[in-house]
PDB file of C-alpha atoms in Angstrom:
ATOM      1  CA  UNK A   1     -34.959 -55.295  32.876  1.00 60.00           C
ATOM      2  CA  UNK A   2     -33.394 -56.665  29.679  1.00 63.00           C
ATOM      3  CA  UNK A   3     -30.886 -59.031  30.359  1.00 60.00           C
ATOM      4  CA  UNK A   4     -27.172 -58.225  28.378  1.00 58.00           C
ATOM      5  CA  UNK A   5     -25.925 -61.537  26.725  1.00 59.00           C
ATOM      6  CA  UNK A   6     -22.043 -62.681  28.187  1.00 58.00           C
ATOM      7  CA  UNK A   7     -19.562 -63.499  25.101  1.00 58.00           C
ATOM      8  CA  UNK A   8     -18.346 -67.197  24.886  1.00 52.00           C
ATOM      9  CA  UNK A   9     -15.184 -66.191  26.167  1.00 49.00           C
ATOM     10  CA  UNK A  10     -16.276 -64.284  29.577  1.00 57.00           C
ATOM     11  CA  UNK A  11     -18.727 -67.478  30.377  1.00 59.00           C
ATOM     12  CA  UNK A  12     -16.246 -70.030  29.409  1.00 58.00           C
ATOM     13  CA  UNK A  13     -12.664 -68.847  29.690  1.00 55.00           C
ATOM     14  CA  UNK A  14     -11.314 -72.174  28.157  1.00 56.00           C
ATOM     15  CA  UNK A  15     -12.862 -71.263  25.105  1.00 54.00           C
ATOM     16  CA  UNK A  16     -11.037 -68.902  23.848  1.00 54.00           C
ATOM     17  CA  UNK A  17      -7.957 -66.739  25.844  1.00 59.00           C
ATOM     18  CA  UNK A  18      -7.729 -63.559  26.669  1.00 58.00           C
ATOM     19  CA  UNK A  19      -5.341 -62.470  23.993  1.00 58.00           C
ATOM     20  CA  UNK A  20      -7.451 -64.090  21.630  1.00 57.00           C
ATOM     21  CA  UNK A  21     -10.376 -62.044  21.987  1.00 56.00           C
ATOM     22  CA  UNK A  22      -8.507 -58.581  22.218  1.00 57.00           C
ATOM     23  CA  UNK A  23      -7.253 -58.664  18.811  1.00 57.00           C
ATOM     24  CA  UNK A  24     -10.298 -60.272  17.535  1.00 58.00           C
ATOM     25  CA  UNK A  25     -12.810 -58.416  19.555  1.00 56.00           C
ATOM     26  CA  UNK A  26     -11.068 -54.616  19.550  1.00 54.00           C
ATOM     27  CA  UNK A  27     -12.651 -51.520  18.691  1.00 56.00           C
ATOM     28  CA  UNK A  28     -12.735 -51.509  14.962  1.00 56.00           C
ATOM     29  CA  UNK A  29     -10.673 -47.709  14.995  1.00 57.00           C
ATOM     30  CA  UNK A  30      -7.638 -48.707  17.090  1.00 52.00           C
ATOM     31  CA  UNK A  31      -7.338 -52.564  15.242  1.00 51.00           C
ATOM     32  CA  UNK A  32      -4.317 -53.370  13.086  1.00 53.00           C
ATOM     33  CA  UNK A  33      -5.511 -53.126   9.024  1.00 53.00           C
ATOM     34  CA  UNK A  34      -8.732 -50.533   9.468  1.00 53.00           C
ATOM     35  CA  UNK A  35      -6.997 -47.547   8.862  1.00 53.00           C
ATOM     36  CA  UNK A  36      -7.086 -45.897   5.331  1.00 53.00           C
ATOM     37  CA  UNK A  37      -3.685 -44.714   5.352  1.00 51.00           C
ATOM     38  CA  UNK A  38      -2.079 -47.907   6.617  1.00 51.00           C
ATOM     39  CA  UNK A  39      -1.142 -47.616  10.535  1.00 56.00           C
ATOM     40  CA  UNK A  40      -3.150 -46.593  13.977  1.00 63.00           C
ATOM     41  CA  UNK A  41      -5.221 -43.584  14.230  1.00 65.00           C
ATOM     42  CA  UNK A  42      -2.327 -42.212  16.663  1.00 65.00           C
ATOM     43  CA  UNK A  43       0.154 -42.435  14.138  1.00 67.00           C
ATOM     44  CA  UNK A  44      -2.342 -40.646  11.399  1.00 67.00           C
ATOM     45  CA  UNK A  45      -3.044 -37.927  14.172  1.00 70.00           C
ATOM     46  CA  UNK A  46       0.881 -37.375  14.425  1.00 63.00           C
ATOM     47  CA  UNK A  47       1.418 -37.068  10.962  1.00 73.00           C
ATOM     48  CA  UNK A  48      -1.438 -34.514  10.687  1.00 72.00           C
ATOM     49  CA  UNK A  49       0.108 -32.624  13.475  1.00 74.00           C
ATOM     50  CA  UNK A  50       3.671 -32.981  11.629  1.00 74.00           C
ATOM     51  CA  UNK A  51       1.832 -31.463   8.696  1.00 71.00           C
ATOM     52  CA  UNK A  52       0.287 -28.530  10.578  1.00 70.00           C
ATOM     53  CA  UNK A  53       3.668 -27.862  12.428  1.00 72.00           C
ATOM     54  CA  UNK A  54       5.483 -27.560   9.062  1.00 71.00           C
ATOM     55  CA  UNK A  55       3.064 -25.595   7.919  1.00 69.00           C
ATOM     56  CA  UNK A  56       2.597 -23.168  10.317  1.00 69.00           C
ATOM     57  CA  UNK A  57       6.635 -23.189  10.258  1.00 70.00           C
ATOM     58  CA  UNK A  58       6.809 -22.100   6.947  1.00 63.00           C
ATOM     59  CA  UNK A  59       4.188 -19.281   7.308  1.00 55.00           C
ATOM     60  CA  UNK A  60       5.862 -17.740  10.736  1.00 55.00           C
ATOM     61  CA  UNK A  61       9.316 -17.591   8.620  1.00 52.00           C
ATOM     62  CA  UNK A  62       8.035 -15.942   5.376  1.00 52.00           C
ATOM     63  CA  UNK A  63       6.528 -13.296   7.789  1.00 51.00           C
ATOM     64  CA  UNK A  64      10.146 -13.059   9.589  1.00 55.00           C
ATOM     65  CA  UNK A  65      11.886 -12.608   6.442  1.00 66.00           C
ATOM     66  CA  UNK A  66       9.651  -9.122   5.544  1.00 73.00           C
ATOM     67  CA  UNK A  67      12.226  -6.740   4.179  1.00 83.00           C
ATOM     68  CA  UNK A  68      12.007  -2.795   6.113  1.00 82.00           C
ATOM     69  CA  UNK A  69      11.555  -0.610   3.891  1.00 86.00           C
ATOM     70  CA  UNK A  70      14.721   1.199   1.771  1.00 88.00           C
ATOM     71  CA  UNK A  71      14.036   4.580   3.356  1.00 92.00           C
ATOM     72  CA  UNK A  72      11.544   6.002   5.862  1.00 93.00           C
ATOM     73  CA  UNK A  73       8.372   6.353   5.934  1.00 94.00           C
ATOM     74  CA  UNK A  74       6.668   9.398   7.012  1.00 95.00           C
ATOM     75  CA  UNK A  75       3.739   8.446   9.383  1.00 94.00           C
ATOM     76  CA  UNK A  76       1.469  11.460   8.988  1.00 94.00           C
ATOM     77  CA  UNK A  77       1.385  10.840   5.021  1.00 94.00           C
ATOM     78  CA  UNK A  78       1.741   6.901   4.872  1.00 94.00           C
ATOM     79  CA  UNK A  79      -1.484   5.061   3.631  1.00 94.00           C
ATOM     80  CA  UNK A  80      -2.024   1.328   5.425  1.00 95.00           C
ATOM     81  CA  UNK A  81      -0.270  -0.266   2.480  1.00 94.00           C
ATOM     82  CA  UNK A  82       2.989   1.607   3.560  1.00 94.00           C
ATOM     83  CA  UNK A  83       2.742   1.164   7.131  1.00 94.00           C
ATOM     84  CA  UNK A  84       2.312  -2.524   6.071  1.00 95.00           C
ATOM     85  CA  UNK A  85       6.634  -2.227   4.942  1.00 94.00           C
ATOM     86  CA  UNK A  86       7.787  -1.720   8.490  1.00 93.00           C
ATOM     87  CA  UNK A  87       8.673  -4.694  10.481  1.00 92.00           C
ATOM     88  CA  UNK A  88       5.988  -6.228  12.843  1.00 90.00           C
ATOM     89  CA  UNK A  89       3.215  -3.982  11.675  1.00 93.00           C
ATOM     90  CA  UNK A  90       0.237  -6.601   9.972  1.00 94.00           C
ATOM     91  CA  UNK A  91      -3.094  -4.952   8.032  1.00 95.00           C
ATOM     92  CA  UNK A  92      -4.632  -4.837  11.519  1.00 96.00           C
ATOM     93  CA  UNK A  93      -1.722  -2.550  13.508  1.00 96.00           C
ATOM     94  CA  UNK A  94      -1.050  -0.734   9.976  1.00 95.00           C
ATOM     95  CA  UNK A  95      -5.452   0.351  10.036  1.00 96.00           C
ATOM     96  CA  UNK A  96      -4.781   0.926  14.055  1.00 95.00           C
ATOM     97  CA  UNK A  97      -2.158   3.954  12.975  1.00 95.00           C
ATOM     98  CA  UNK A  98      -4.465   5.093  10.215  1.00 95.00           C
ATOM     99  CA  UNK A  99      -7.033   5.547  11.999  1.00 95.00           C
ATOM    100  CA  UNK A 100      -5.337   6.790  15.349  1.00 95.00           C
ATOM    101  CA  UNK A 101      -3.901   9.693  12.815  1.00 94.00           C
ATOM    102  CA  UNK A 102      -7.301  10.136  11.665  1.00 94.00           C
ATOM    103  CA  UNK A 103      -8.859  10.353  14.813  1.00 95.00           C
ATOM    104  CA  UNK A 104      -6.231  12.376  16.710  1.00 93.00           C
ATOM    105  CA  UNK A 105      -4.244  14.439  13.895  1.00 92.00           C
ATOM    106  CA  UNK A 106      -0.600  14.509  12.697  1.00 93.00           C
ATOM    107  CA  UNK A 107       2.066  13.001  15.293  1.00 93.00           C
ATOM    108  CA  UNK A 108       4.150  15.190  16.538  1.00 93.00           C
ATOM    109  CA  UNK A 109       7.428  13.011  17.036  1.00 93.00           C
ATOM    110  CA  UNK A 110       7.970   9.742  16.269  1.00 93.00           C
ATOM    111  CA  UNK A 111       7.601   8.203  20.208  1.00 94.00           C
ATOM    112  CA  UNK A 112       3.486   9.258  19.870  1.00 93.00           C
ATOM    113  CA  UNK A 113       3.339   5.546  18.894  1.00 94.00           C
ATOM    114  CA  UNK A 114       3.603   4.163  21.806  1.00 94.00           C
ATOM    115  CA  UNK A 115       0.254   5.957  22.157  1.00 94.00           C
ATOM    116  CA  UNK A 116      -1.311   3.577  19.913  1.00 94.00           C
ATOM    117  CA  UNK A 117      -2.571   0.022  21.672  1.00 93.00           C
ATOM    118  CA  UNK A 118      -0.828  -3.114  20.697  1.00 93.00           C
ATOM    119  CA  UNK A 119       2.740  -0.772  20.125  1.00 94.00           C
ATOM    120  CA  UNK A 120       4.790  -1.912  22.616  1.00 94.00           C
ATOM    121  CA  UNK A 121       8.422  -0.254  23.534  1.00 95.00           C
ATOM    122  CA  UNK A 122      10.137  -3.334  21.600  1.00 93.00           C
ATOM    123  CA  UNK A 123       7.944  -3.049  18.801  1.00 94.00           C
ATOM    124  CA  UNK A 124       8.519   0.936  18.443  1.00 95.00           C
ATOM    125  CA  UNK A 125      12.295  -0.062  19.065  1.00 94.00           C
ATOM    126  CA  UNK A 126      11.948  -2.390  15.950  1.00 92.00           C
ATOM    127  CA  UNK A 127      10.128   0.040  14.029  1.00 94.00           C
ATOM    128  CA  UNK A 128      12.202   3.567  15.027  1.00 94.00           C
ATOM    129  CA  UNK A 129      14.620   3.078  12.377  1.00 94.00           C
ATOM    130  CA  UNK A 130      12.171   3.585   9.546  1.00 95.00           C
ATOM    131  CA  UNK A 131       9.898   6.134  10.929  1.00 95.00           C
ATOM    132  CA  UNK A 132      10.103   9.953  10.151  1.00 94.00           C
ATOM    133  CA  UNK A 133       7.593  12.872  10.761  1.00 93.00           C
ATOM    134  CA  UNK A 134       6.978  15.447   8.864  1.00 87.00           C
ATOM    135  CA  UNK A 135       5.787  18.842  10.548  1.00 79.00           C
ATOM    136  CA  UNK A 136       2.205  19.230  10.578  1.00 65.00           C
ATOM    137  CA  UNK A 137       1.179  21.731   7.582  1.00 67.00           C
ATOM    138  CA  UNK A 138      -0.269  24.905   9.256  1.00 63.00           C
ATOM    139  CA  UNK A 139      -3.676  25.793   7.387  1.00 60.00           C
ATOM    140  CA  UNK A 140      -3.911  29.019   5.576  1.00 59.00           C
ATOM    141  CA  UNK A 141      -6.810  30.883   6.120  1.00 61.00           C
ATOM    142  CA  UNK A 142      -8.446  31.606   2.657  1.00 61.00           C
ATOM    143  CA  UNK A 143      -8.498  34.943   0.447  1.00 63.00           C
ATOM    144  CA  UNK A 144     -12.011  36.375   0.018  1.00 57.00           C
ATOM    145  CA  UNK A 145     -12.893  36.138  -3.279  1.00 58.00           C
ATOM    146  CA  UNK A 146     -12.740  40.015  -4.336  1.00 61.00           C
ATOM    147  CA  UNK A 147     -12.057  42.017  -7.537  1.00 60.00           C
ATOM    148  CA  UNK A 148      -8.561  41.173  -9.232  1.00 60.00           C
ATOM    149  CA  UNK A 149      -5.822  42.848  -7.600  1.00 61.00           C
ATOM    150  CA  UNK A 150      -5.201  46.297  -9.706  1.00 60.00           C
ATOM    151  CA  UNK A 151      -2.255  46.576 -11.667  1.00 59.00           C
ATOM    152  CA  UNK A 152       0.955  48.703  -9.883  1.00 59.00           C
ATOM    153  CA  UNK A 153       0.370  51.053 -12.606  1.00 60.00           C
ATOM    154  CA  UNK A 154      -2.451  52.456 -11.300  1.00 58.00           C
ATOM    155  CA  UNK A 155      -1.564  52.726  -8.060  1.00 59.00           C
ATOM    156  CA  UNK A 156      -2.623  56.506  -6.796  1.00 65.00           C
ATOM    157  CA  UNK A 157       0.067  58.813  -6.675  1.00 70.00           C
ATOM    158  CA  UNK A 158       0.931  60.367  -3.280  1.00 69.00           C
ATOM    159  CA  UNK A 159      -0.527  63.556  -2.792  1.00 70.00           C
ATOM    160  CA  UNK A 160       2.073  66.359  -3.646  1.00 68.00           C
ATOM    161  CA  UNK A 161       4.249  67.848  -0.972  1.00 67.00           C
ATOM    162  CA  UNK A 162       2.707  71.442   0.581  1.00 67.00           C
ATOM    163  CA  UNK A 163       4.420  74.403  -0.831  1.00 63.00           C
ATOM    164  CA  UNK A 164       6.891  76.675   1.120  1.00 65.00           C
ATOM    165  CA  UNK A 165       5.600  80.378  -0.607  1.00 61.00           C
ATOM    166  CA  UNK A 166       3.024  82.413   1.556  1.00 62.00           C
ATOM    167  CA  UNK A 167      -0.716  81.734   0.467  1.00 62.00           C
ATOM    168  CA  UNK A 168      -2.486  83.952  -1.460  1.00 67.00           C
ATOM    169  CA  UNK A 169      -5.157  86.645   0.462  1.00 65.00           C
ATOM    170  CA  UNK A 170      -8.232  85.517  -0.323  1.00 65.00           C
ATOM    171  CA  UNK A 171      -9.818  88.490  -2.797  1.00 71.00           C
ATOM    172  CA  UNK A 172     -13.108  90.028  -1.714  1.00 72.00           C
ATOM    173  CA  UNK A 173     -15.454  90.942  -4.297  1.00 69.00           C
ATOM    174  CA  UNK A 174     -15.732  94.608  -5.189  1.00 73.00           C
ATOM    175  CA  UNK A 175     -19.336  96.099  -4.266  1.00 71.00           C
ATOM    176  CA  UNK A 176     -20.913  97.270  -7.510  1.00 73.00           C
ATOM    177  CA  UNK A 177     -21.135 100.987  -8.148  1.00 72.00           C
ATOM    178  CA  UNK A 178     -24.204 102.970  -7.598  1.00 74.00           C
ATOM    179  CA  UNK A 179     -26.472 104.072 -10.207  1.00 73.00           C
ATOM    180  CA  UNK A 180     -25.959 107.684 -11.294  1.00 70.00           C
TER     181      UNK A 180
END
């Protein structure tokens, strides 16, 4: 068992005090003068977390101040980039309408967004003002390709109205005459 060698101040405390051999003996980190930027490692932690509070600040209120858009936006046509214009809607909940059209066809009224996960009823509240819906277009079935329509010229004429004179006896043909 190695044996740990005693400082010259624990085996002869008339050496040197106790105060003495604190700020002499400290952890180099937490002593006076070590520091890069001039003070304690707890005052260069606070001023990093200063920094990262301002920052973070900033950020949060250039995302408050997003302006709605001027007028509203239909929601069955809107790409992601316009969904992006109405307040509280990032890239993420802006794809999350995409692709819940996408997926589940045109809405119907504006409320089917509460439908959508992560749209709460004080987000849609937020967002109600600038949302519209268009009526879903109706598909038209498609023409068969035939031959091009004929022109109203040649239309066929209606057959002509039946007559009100008696019809004709039919004539019998006369039997030839004997030979003589």
């Amino acid at each position: 068992m190695a044996v740990i060698p005693r400082s010259a101040a624990t085996r002869n405390p008339s050496v040197l005090s106790a105060r003495h051999y604190a700020s002499t003996h400290a952890h180099p980190r937490v002593s006076r003068g070590n520091c890069v930027f001039g003070g304690c490692l707890m005052r260069r932690r606070c001023s990093w977390g200063f920094f990262l509070l301002m920052l973070l600040t900033g950020a949060v209120a250039t995302v408050a101040q997003k302006k709605p858009p001027t007028k509203p936006i239909d929601i069955n046509t809107a790409s992601i980039e316009q969904l992006q214009q109405l307040p509280g809607i990032g890239p993420v909940m802006a794809k999350s309408i995409f692709d819940f059209r996408k997926k589940s066809g045109p809405f119907h009224r504006p409320e089917d967004l509460l439908s959508i996960r992560g749209i709460s009823e004080n987000r849609y509240k937020a967002i109600a003002p600038y949302v519209v819906v268009s009526p879903p277009k109706v598909a038209v079935p498609a023409k068969v390709a035939s031959a091009p329509p004929k022109p109203a010229a040649a239309a066929p004429k209606p057959p002509a109205p039946p007559s009100t004179a008696a019809p004709k006896p039919a004539t019998t043909p006369k039997p030839a005459a004997p030979p003589r």
